[in-house]
mmCIF file of C-alpha atoms in Angstrom:
data_model
loop_
_atom_site.group_PDB
_atom_site.id
_atom_site.type_symbol
_atom_site.label_atom_id
_atom_site.label_comp_id
_atom_site.label_asym_id
_atom_site.label_seq_id
_atom_site.Cartn_x
_atom_site.Cartn_y
_atom_site.Cartn_z
ATOM 1 C CA MET A 25 -209.942 2.317 -123.768
ATOM 2 C CA GLY A 26 -207.994 4.340 -121.249
ATOM 3 C CA SER A 27 -208.011 1.567 -118.639
ATOM 4 C CA VAL A 28 -206.762 -0.933 -121.246
ATOM 5 C CA LEU A 29 -203.821 1.310 -122.103
ATOM 6 C CA VAL A 30 -203.040 1.745 -118.416
ATOM 7 C CA TRP A 31 -202.759 -2.021 -117.965
ATOM 8 C CA VAL A 32 -200.694 -2.296 -121.149
ATOM 9 C CA VAL A 33 -198.227 0.162 -119.632
ATOM 10 C CA ARG A 34 -198.115 -1.779 -116.369
ATOM 11 C CA LEU A 35 -197.720 -5.216 -117.936
ATOM 12 C CA CYS A 36 -195.047 -4.022 -120.373
ATOM 13 C CA ALA A 37 -193.081 -2.574 -117.466
ATOM 14 C CA LEU A 38 -193.263 -5.857 -115.536
ATOM 15 C CA VAL A 39 -192.504 -8.156 -118.488
ATOM 16 C CA GLY A 40 -189.739 -5.844 -119.689
ATOM 17 C CA TRP A 41 -188.092 -5.865 -116.259
ATOM 18 C CA VAL A 42 -188.134 -9.667 -116.088
ATOM 19 C CA ALA A 43 -186.936 -10.061 -119.698
ATOM 20 C CA THR A 44 -184.053 -7.649 -119.141
ATOM 21 C CA ALA A 45 -182.973 -9.484 -115.986
ATOM 22 C CA VAL A 46 -183.036 -12.861 -117.775
ATOM 23 C CA ALA A 47 -181.189 -11.559 -120.855
ATOM 24 C CA CYS A 48 -178.444 -9.899 -118.779
ATOM 25 C CA THR A 49 -178.041 -12.975 -116.576
ATOM 26 C CA TRP A 50 -177.588 -15.071 -119.705
ATOM 27 C CA LEU A 51 -175.002 -12.608 -121.031
ATOM 28 C CA LEU A 52 -172.792 -13.147 -117.982
ATOM 29 C CA GLY A 53 -171.762 -16.630 -119.049
ATOM 30 C CA VAL A 54 -172.793 -16.993 -122.673
ATOM 31 C CA ALA A 55 -169.366 -16.358 -124.234
ATOM 32 C CA PRO A 56 -168.052 -19.964 -124.261
ATOM 33 C CA THR A 57 -171.268 -21.329 -125.809
ATOM 34 C CA PRO A 58 -171.726 -21.703 -129.574
ATOM 35 C CA HIS A 59 -173.278 -18.993 -131.726
ATOM 36 C CA PRO A 60 -175.990 -17.897 -132.161
ATOM 37 C CA TRP A 61 -176.713 -16.953 -128.570
ATOM 38 C CA ASN A 62 -180.463 -17.380 -128.853
ATOM 39 C CA GLY A 63 -181.206 -16.965 -125.147
ATOM 40 C CA PRO A 64 -180.197 -13.316 -124.694
ATOM 41 C CA LEU A 65 -181.247 -12.638 -128.295
ATOM 42 C CA VAL A 66 -184.880 -13.613 -127.641
ATOM 43 C CA TRP A 67 -185.161 -12.172 -124.149
ATOM 44 C CA GLY A 68 -183.473 -8.963 -125.276
ATOM 45 C CA ALA A 69 -186.012 -8.615 -128.085
ATOM 46 C CA VAL A 70 -188.844 -9.060 -125.565
ATOM 47 C CA ALA A 71 -187.347 -6.414 -123.273
ATOM 48 C CA ALA A 72 -186.807 -3.884 -126.070
ATOM 49 C CA GLY A 73 -190.241 -4.584 -127.530
ATOM 50 C CA CYS A 74 -191.961 -4.052 -124.179
ATOM 51 C CA ALA A 75 -190.143 -0.755 -123.706
ATOM 52 C CA VAL A 76 -191.254 0.495 -127.119
ATOM 53 C CA VAL A 77 -194.882 -0.649 -126.677
ATOM 54 C CA ARG A 78 -194.978 0.971 -123.242
ATOM 55 C CA ALA A 79 -193.800 4.293 -124.621
ATOM 56 C CA LEU A 80 -196.376 4.167 -127.435
ATOM 57 C CA ALA A 81 -199.146 3.375 -124.928
ATOM 58 C CA LEU A 82 -198.115 6.362 -122.806
ATOM 59 C CA TRP A 83 -198.333 8.634 -125.836
ATOM 60 C CA ALA A 84 -201.733 7.152 -126.677
ATOM 61 C CA LEU A 85 -202.915 8.044 -123.183
ATOM 62 C CA ARG A 86 -201.912 11.621 -123.870
ATOM 63 C CA VAL A 87 -204.040 11.998 -126.995
ATOM 64 C CA PRO A 88 -207.228 13.047 -125.130
ATOM 65 C CA ALA A 89 -205.247 15.658 -123.206
ATOM 66 C CA ALA A 90 -203.796 17.017 -126.448
ATOM 67 C CA VAL A 91 -207.255 17.262 -128.005
ATOM 68 C CA THR A 92 -208.622 19.053 -124.947
ATOM 69 C CA TRP A 93 -205.688 21.446 -124.938
ATOM 70 C CA TRP A 94 -206.263 22.277 -128.580
ATOM 71 C CA ARG A 95 -209.979 22.845 -128.055
ATOM 72 C CA ARG A 96 -209.314 25.071 -125.046
ATOM 73 C CA ARG A 97 -206.838 27.098 -127.074
ATOM 74 C CA ARG A 98 -209.319 27.612 -129.885
ATOM 75 C CA ARG A 99 -212.072 28.405 -127.399
ATOM 76 C CA GLY A 100 -209.820 30.895 -125.661
ATOM 77 C CA ARG A 101 -209.400 32.894 -128.872
ATOM 78 C CA ASP A 102 -213.112 33.458 -129.080
ATOM 79 C CA ARG A 103 -213.563 34.445 -125.467
ATOM 80 C CA VAL A 104 -214.538 38.042 -124.895
ATOM 81 C CA SER A 105 -214.560 37.989 -121.182
ATOM 82 C CA LEU A 106 -211.485 36.806 -119.293
ATOM 83 C CA SER A 107 -213.578 36.056 -116.233
ATOM 84 C CA LYS A 108 -215.822 33.733 -118.208
ATOM 85 C CA GLU A 109 -212.804 31.891 -119.501
ATOM 86 C CA ARG A 110 -211.446 31.368 -115.981
ATOM 87 C CA TYR A 111 -214.839 30.231 -114.730
ATOM 88 C CA SER A 112 -215.165 27.741 -117.584
ATOM 89 C CA ASP A 113 -211.719 26.327 -116.897
ATOM 90 C CA ARG A 114 -212.478 25.870 -113.192
ATOM 91 C CA ARG A 115 -215.775 24.189 -113.966
ATOM 92 C CA ASP A 116 -214.131 21.829 -116.467
ATOM 93 C CA ARG A 117 -211.445 20.855 -114.008
ATOM 94 C CA ARG A 118 -213.988 20.265 -111.243
ATOM 95 C CA ASP A 119 -216.046 17.934 -113.430
ATOM 96 C CA ARG A 120 -213.049 15.882 -114.465
ATOM 97 C CA ARG A 121 -212.213 15.053 -110.831
ATOM 98 C CA TYR A 122 -215.161 12.706 -110.710
ATOM 99 C CA ARG A 123 -214.053 10.585 -113.645
ATOM 100 C CA ARG A 124 -212.452 7.211 -113.050
ATOM 101 C CA TYR A 125 -209.091 8.623 -114.063
ATOM 102 C CA ARG A 126 -208.247 12.274 -113.861
ATOM 103 C CA TRP A 127 -206.803 12.401 -117.345
ATOM 104 C CA TYR A 128 -206.771 16.163 -117.660
ATOM 105 C CA GLN A 129 -204.790 17.945 -114.977
ATOM 106 C CA TRP A 130 -203.144 21.307 -115.489
ATOM 107 C CA SER A 131 -199.437 20.738 -115.713
ATOM 108 C CA ARG A 132 -197.471 22.081 -112.804
ATOM 109 C CA ARG A 133 -194.169 21.958 -114.715
ATOM 110 C CA GLY A 134 -192.859 23.805 -117.691
ATOM 111 C CA ASP A 135 -190.704 21.286 -119.555
ATOM 112 C CA TRP A 136 -192.398 17.909 -120.216
ATOM 113 C CA GLY A 137 -195.924 19.144 -119.490
ATOM 114 C CA ASP A 138 -196.275 21.954 -121.989
ATOM 115 C CA TRP A 139 -199.267 20.374 -123.670
ATOM 116 C CA GLY A 140 -201.395 21.947 -120.952
ATOM 117 C CA ASP A 141 -203.417 18.959 -119.690
ATOM 118 C CA TRP A 142 -202.087 15.631 -118.646
ATOM 119 C CA GLU A 143 -203.416 12.624 -116.764
ATOM 120 C CA ASP A 144 -203.191 12.609 -113.000
ATOM 121 C CA ALA A 145 -200.342 10.153 -112.497
ATOM 122 C CA HIS A 146 -201.356 9.579 -108.878
ATOM 123 C CA GLU A 147 -204.731 8.186 -109.933
ATOM 124 C CA LEU A 148 -202.974 5.672 -112.184
ATOM 125 C CA SER A 149 -201.415 3.845 -109.285
ATOM 126 C CA PHE A 150 -202.711 1.551 -106.554
ATOM 127 C CA ARG A 151 -203.603 2.447 -103.001
ATOM 128 C CA GLY A 152 -200.598 3.372 -100.943
ATOM 129 C CA TYR A 153 -198.792 4.320 -104.131
ATOM 130 C CA GLU A 154 -196.017 6.085 -102.215
ATOM 131 C CA ILE A 155 -194.555 2.804 -100.940
ATOM 132 C CA TRP A 156 -195.216 1.031 -104.226
ATOM 133 C CA THR A 157 -193.562 3.824 -106.192
ATOM 134 C CA LYS A 158 -190.460 3.721 -104.006
ATOM 135 C CA LEU A 159 -190.151 -0.063 -104.307
ATOM 136 C CA ARG A 160 -190.699 0.064 -108.069
ATOM 137 C CA THR A 161 -188.051 2.737 -108.489
ATOM 138 C CA ALA A 162 -185.567 0.749 -106.387
ATOM 139 C CA ALA A 163 -186.194 -2.329 -108.546
ATOM 140 C CA VAL A 164 -185.521 -0.301 -111.687
ATOM 141 C CA TRP A 165 -182.228 1.060 -110.390
ATOM 142 C CA LEU A 166 -181.081 -2.349 -109.169
ATOM 143 C CA LEU A 167 -181.750 -3.650 -112.679
ATOM 144 C CA VAL A 168 -179.804 -0.717 -114.154
ATOM 145 C CA ALA A 169 -176.827 -1.647 -111.965
ATOM 146 C CA PHE A 170 -177.101 -5.338 -112.839
ATOM 147 C CA SER A 171 -177.474 -4.752 -116.592
ATOM 148 C CA SER A 172 -174.569 -2.298 -116.701
ATOM 149 C CA GLY A 173 -172.330 -4.848 -115.004
ATOM 150 C CA ALA A 174 -173.541 -7.626 -117.309
ATOM 151 C CA PHE A 175 -172.876 -5.564 -120.446
ATOM 152 C CA PHE A 176 -169.361 -4.766 -119.252
ATOM 153 C CA VAL A 177 -168.585 -8.377 -118.345
ATOM 154 C CA ALA A 178 -169.951 -9.597 -121.680
ATOM 155 C CA LEU A 179 -167.572 -7.236 -123.477
ATOM 156 C CA LEU A 180 -164.595 -8.686 -121.589
ATOM 157 C CA THR A 181 -165.551 -12.268 -122.385
ATOM 158 C CA GLY A 182 -167.101 -11.836 -125.820
ATOM 159 C CA SER A 183 -163.986 -13.159 -127.555
ATOM 160 C CA ASP A 184 -163.419 -16.160 -125.270
ATOM 161 C CA ALA A 185 -164.717 -18.552 -127.875
ATOM 162 C CA GLY A 186 -164.025 -16.514 -130.942
ATOM 163 C CA GLY A 187 -161.907 -17.251 -133.996
ATOM 164 C CA ARG A 188 -159.782 -20.401 -133.895
ATOM 165 C CA ALA A 189 -161.098 -21.500 -130.493
ATOM 166 C CA GLU A 190 -164.666 -21.529 -131.762
ATOM 167 C CA THR A 191 -163.650 -23.463 -134.893
ATOM 168 C CA LEU A 192 -161.830 -26.052 -132.787
ATOM 169 C CA ARG A 193 -164.782 -26.394 -130.427
ATOM 170 C CA ASP A 194 -167.137 -27.008 -133.339
ATOM 171 C CA ALA A 195 -164.737 -29.729 -134.545
ATOM 172 C CA GLY A 196 -164.926 -31.530 -131.197
ATOM 173 C CA ALA A 197 -162.115 -29.900 -129.253
ATOM 174 C CA GLU A 198 -160.526 -31.247 -126.108
ATOM 175 C CA VAL A 199 -157.907 -29.903 -123.694
ATOM 176 C CA SER A 200 -154.635 -31.759 -123.191
ATOM 177 C CA ALA A 201 -151.248 -31.158 -121.632
ATOM 178 C CA ALA A 202 -148.538 -30.391 -124.181
ATOM 179 C CA THR A 203 -144.806 -29.690 -124.276
ATOM 180 C CA VAL A 204 -143.055 -27.138 -126.476
ATOM 181 C CA VAL A 205 -140.668 -29.126 -128.714
ATOM 182 C CA GLU A 206 -139.082 -26.290 -130.685
ATOM 183 C CA GLU A 207 -137.717 -22.897 -129.847
ATOM 184 C CA PRO A 208 -140.726 -20.502 -129.896
ATOM 185 C CA ALA A 209 -140.943 -18.102 -132.834
ATOM 186 C CA ALA A 210 -142.338 -14.567 -133.155
ATOM 187 C CA VAL A 211 -142.169 -14.023 -129.398
ATOM 188 C CA ARG A 212 -143.671 -10.683 -128.433
ATOM 189 C CA ALA A 213 -144.111 -9.224 -124.957
ATOM 190 C CA ASP A 214 -147.522 -7.745 -124.130
ATOM 191 C CA VAL A 215 -147.069 -4.683 -121.922
ATOM 192 C CA ASP A 216 -149.546 -2.340 -120.256
ATOM 193 C CA ASP A 217 -149.522 1.463 -120.164
ATOM 194 C CA GLU A 218 -146.795 1.424 -117.518
ATOM 195 C CA ASP A 219 -144.553 -0.859 -119.618
ATOM 196 C CA VAL A 220 -145.108 -3.777 -117.253
ATOM 197 C CA VAL A 221 -145.055 -7.135 -119.026
ATOM 198 C CA GLN A 222 -148.410 -8.894 -118.711
ATOM 199 C CA GLY A 223 -147.653 -11.922 -120.870
ATOM 200 C CA TYR A 224 -146.133 -13.193 -124.102
ATOM 201 C CA SER A 225 -147.564 -14.004 -127.519
ATOM 202 C CA SER A 226 -145.692 -16.467 -129.721
ATOM 203 C CA ARG A 227 -145.865 -19.234 -132.299
ATOM 204 C CA LEU A 228 -145.341 -22.639 -130.746
ATOM 205 C CA VAL A 229 -144.836 -26.205 -131.936
ATOM 206 C CA VAL A 230 -145.985 -28.590 -129.228
ATOM 207 C CA SER A 231 -146.193 -32.320 -128.612
ATOM 208 C CA VAL A 232 -149.607 -33.285 -127.246
ATOM 209 C CA ALA A 233 -149.891 -36.055 -124.653
ATOM 210 C CA GLY A 234 -151.938 -38.818 -126.256
ATOM 211 C CA GLY A 235 -152.052 -36.907 -129.516
ATOM 212 C CA PRO A 236 -149.873 -35.601 -132.340
ATOM 213 C CA GLU A 237 -146.160 -35.209 -131.730
ATOM 214 C CA ARG A 238 -146.073 -31.911 -133.596
ATOM 215 C CA LEU A 239 -148.950 -29.461 -133.430
ATOM 216 C CA THR A 240 -148.599 -25.834 -134.489
ATOM 217 C CA VAL A 241 -150.099 -23.171 -132.251
ATOM 218 C CA LYS A 242 -150.248 -19.655 -133.671
ATOM 219 C CA GLY A 243 -150.817 -16.690 -131.393
ATOM 220 C CA ALA A 244 -150.213 -18.658 -128.205
ATOM 221 C CA TYR A 245 -150.512 -16.536 -125.062
ATOM 222 C CA THR A 246 -148.539 -17.434 -121.932
ATOM 223 C CA SER A 247 -147.894 -15.570 -118.698
ATOM 224 C CA GLU A 248 -144.174 -16.509 -118.760
ATOM 225 C CA LYS A 249 -141.813 -16.318 -121.705
ATOM 226 C CA PRO A 250 -142.052 -19.717 -123.461
ATOM 227 C CA ARG A 251 -139.006 -21.873 -124.089
ATOM 228 C CA GLU A 252 -138.350 -25.307 -125.476
ATOM 229 C CA GLY A 253 -139.585 -27.775 -122.877
ATOM 230 C CA THR A 254 -142.251 -25.435 -121.445
ATOM 231 C CA GLU A 255 -145.485 -27.240 -120.565
ATOM 232 C CA VAL A 256 -148.803 -25.707 -121.559
ATOM 233 C CA ASP A 257 -152.475 -26.674 -121.861
ATOM 234 C CA VAL A 258 -153.640 -26.740 -125.458
ATOM 235 C CA LEU A 259 -157.106 -26.778 -127.009
ATOM 236 C CA TRP A 260 -157.118 -29.030 -130.065
ATOM 237 C CA ALA A 261 -159.414 -31.238 -132.150
ATOM 238 C CA ARG A 262 -158.430 -34.874 -132.640
ATOM 239 C CA SER A 263 -160.430 -35.026 -135.898
ATOM 240 C CA ALA A 264 -158.920 -31.838 -137.316
ATOM 241 C CA THR A 265 -155.268 -31.511 -136.338
ATOM 242 C CA ARG A 266 -154.716 -29.409 -139.461
ATOM 243 C CA LEU A 267 -156.466 -26.573 -137.582
ATOM 244 C CA GLY A 268 -153.581 -26.453 -135.131
ATOM 245 C CA GLY A 269 -154.106 -25.663 -131.482
ATOM 246 C CA TYR A 270 -155.116 -22.842 -129.188
ATOM 247 C CA VAL A 271 -153.144 -21.785 -126.101
ATOM 248 C CA HIS A 272 -154.234 -18.986 -123.784
ATOM 249 C CA GLU A 273 -153.318 -19.113 -120.113
ATOM 250 C CA GLY A 274 -155.700 -16.288 -119.289
ATOM 251 C CA LYS A 275 -158.806 -18.219 -120.360
ATOM 252 C CA ASP A 276 -160.710 -21.240 -119.120
ATOM 253 C CA LEU A 277 -160.020 -23.724 -121.934
ATOM 254 C CA PRO A 278 -162.175 -26.584 -120.526
ATOM 255 C CA THR A 279 -165.186 -24.255 -120.436
ATOM 256 C CA ILE A 280 -164.575 -23.204 -124.041
ATOM 257 C CA ALA A 281 -164.128 -26.814 -125.156
ATOM 258 C CA ALA A 282 -167.353 -27.899 -123.463
ATOM 259 C CA GLY A 283 -169.246 -24.876 -124.776
ATOM 260 C CA ARG A 284 -171.086 -24.555 -121.476
ATOM 261 C CA TRP A 285 -172.489 -21.504 -119.750
ATOM 262 C CA LYS A 286 -170.335 -20.258 -116.883
ATOM 263 C CA ALA A 287 -170.728 -16.818 -115.393
ATOM 264 C CA PHE A 288 -167.199 -16.329 -114.070
ATOM 265 C CA PRO A 289 -164.624 -18.810 -115.471
ATOM 266 C CA ASP A 290 -161.830 -20.186 -113.299
ATOM 267 C CA SER A 291 -159.178 -18.013 -114.897
ATOM 268 C CA GLU A 292 -157.438 -14.695 -114.534
ATOM 269 C CA LEU A 293 -160.023 -13.104 -116.788
ATOM 270 C CA GLY A 294 -162.808 -14.611 -114.719
ATOM 271 C CA GLY A 295 -161.437 -12.907 -111.612
ATOM 272 C CA ALA A 296 -161.245 -9.584 -113.423
ATOM 273 C CA MET A 297 -164.829 -10.050 -114.612
ATOM 274 C CA LEU A 298 -166.079 -10.704 -111.102
ATOM 275 C CA PHE A 299 -164.272 -7.637 -109.741
ATOM 276 C CA ALA A 300 -165.647 -5.395 -112.508
ATOM 277 C CA PHE A 301 -169.162 -6.719 -112.032
ATOM 278 C CA ILE A 302 -169.094 -6.166 -108.262
ATOM 279 C CA LEU A 303 -167.619 -2.688 -108.700
ATOM 280 C CA LEU A 304 -170.311 -1.582 -111.148
ATOM 281 C CA ALA A 305 -173.072 -3.198 -109.113
ATOM 282 C CA VAL A 306 -171.917 -1.484 -105.920
ATOM 283 C CA VAL A 307 -171.436 1.932 -107.544
ATOM 284 C CA PHE A 308 -174.702 1.922 -109.478
ATOM 285 C CA GLY A 309 -176.821 -0.175 -107.167
ATOM 286 C CA GLY A 310 -175.432 0.827 -103.787
ATOM 287 C CA VAL A 311 -175.180 4.563 -104.465
ATOM 288 C CA LEU A 312 -177.688 5.531 -107.134
ATOM 289 C CA THR A 313 -180.548 3.356 -105.871
ATOM 290 C CA PRO A 314 -180.824 5.132 -102.490
ATOM 291 C CA VAL A 315 -180.318 8.542 -104.097
ATOM 292 C CA PHE A 316 -183.088 8.222 -106.674
ATOM 293 C CA THR A 317 -185.383 6.189 -104.413
ATOM 294 C CA LEU A 318 -185.171 7.749 -100.958
ATOM 295 C CA ILE A 319 -184.318 11.365 -101.739
ATOM 296 C CA ALA A 320 -186.786 11.835 -104.613
ATOM 297 C CA ASP A 321 -190.403 12.574 -103.758
ATOM 298 C CA ALA A 322 -192.925 9.812 -104.500
ATOM 299 C CA ASP A 323 -195.122 12.200 -106.502
ATOM 300 C CA ASP A 324 -192.214 13.110 -108.772
ATOM 301 C CA LEU A 325 -191.257 9.456 -109.220
ATOM 302 C CA GLN A 326 -194.831 8.599 -110.160
ATOM 303 C CA GLU A 327 -194.949 11.373 -112.738
ATOM 304 C CA LEU A 328 -191.623 10.198 -114.160
ATOM 305 C CA ALA A 329 -192.894 6.642 -114.526
ATOM 306 C CA TRP A 330 -195.887 7.872 -116.557
ATOM 307 C CA SER A 331 -194.038 10.532 -118.540
ATOM 308 C CA PRO A 332 -194.090 9.760 -122.295
ATOM 309 C CA PRO A 333 -190.946 11.789 -123.158
ATOM 310 C CA ALA A 334 -188.830 10.217 -120.404
ATOM 311 C CA GLN A 335 -190.000 6.686 -121.138
ATOM 312 C CA THR A 336 -189.552 7.246 -124.884
ATOM 313 C CA ILE A 337 -185.902 8.151 -124.315
ATOM 314 C CA ARG A 338 -185.439 4.999 -122.268
ATOM 315 C CA ALA A 339 -187.241 2.887 -124.871
ATOM 316 C CA ALA A 340 -185.001 4.303 -127.610
ATOM 317 C CA LEU A 341 -181.972 3.357 -125.495
ATOM 318 C CA ALA A 342 -183.259 -0.195 -125.020
ATOM 319 C CA ALA A 343 -183.875 -0.617 -128.749
ATOM 320 C CA ALA A 344 -180.492 0.871 -129.692
ATOM 321 C CA VAL A 345 -178.523 -1.296 -127.243
ATOM 322 C CA TYR A 346 -180.374 -4.409 -128.392
ATOM 323 C CA LEU A 347 -179.756 -3.668 -132.074
ATOM 324 C CA GLY A 348 -176.113 -3.006 -131.239
ATOM 325 C CA TRP A 349 -175.756 -6.377 -129.517
ATOM 326 C CA ARG A 350 -177.763 -8.319 -132.109
ATOM 327 C CA PRO A 351 -174.847 -8.981 -134.553
ATOM 328 C CA LEU A 352 -172.626 -10.095 -131.672
ATOM 329 C CA LEU A 353 -175.317 -12.450 -130.406
ATOM 330 C CA LEU A 354 -175.726 -13.928 -133.871
ATOM 331 C CA GLY A 355 -171.961 -14.288 -134.389
ATOM 332 C CA GLU A 356 -171.891 -11.705 -137.183
ATOM 333 C CA GLN A 357 -169.541 -8.786 -137.766
ATOM 334 C CA PRO A 358 -171.154 -5.597 -136.385
ATOM 335 C CA GLN A 359 -171.110 -2.246 -138.120
ATOM 336 C CA VAL A 360 -169.391 0.731 -136.492
ATOM 337 C CA VAL A 361 -172.627 2.211 -135.101
ATOM 338 C CA GLU A 362 -173.737 -1.163 -133.755
ATOM 339 C CA LEU A 363 -170.370 -1.672 -132.112
ATOM 340 C CA LEU A 364 -170.603 1.747 -130.459
ATOM 341 C CA PHE A 365 -173.964 0.958 -128.867
ATOM 342 C CA ALA A 366 -172.859 -2.535 -127.863
ATOM 343 C CA GLY A 367 -169.504 -1.404 -126.492
ATOM 344 C CA GLY A 368 -170.869 1.674 -124.755
ATOM 345 C CA GLY A 369 -174.067 0.008 -123.573
ATOM 346 C CA PHE A 370 -173.041 -0.213 -119.923
ATOM 347 C CA PHE A 371 -172.228 3.514 -119.806
ATOM 348 C CA LEU A 372 -175.206 4.618 -121.925
ATOM 349 C CA VAL A 373 -177.613 2.836 -119.576
ATOM 350 C CA PHE A 374 -176.153 4.727 -116.637
ATOM 351 C CA LEU A 375 -176.076 8.071 -118.449
ATOM 352 C CA VAL A 376 -179.613 7.958 -119.859
ATOM 353 C CA TYR A 377 -181.252 6.810 -116.645
ATOM 354 C CA VAL A 378 -179.503 9.486 -114.612
ATOM 355 C CA PHE A 379 -180.445 12.128 -117.195
ATOM 356 C CA THR A 380 -184.114 11.150 -117.223
ATOM 357 C CA SER A 381 -184.306 10.758 -113.426
ATOM 358 C CA VAL A 382 -182.483 13.843 -112.197
ATOM 359 C CA ARG A 383 -185.664 15.898 -112.619
ATOM 360 C CA SER A 384 -187.363 13.791 -109.940
ATOM 361 C CA LEU A 385 -184.869 15.075 -107.351
ATOM 362 C CA GLY A 386 -186.503 18.487 -107.584
#
């Protein structure tokens, strides 16, 4: 039974890594596609499920150690001679070394090993486990960097096809050149924290080339202040002109109209996404990966990988982030708690993995 659980832990780790990589890759360019976003939804469920099953299997592996600890404690109460107790403990430990897995090893630490006996994590790995452990840890931290960047990028682009744009796309939208035919109304400057104008929001009436002569566009966003005669690109549906149009110079309208996957759109927002993704990947992947892979001892990394408390915390994070993203992937309105886990997912991944790994640095 023990060997089966060991392979369950290994396979869940491998499948979970692959599923997380696929789900996060899909998130990078899923925003312009129609809801529900079944790709990251399914792969995210696989990743979260593997993390939970892996944690449960690790706890199941600890059951024999807990039973032995309890029996030793009860036996210790009835001991009359301290020397006999020490001799019995040494004999028990010597016998267990010859088992296929050394499940019951006295814990050398005082925080996560207080149960007394625990499996020998070194015997649960392959030959040359030092190199394997280092490579495995590096792969985990590279995935942490990649997923953090993907979560952040997905937040920036999550509204690319939302609201009116999504309705127009579902009605068969297309992108055409248009000219403002009336003086813009409700013009409002969008400024940043330093009072620098970033763009203008307004209500426009435009004439579409090859389309209606008057099309209303509410909430149009332009980089320059619009005036009568200004030319813009408008997203509109020929079969549903009553829906009006959609103008946003910071977004890739052809990508939204086509509803196709595109990681970094050819727009101002796409450039910002690429910069943010590279920054997070370099900070997390380029800095934290060497720190937690090269500096940490292989024995400590192996114990961390087979530690039920540490892996349970990580599994809880995976489940929470997935449940937070689930309404967004389905196109539903998330609750406050779900929005917190979805919005803070990129930071929570970083925080939890650092917290659970810092012990391996000694």
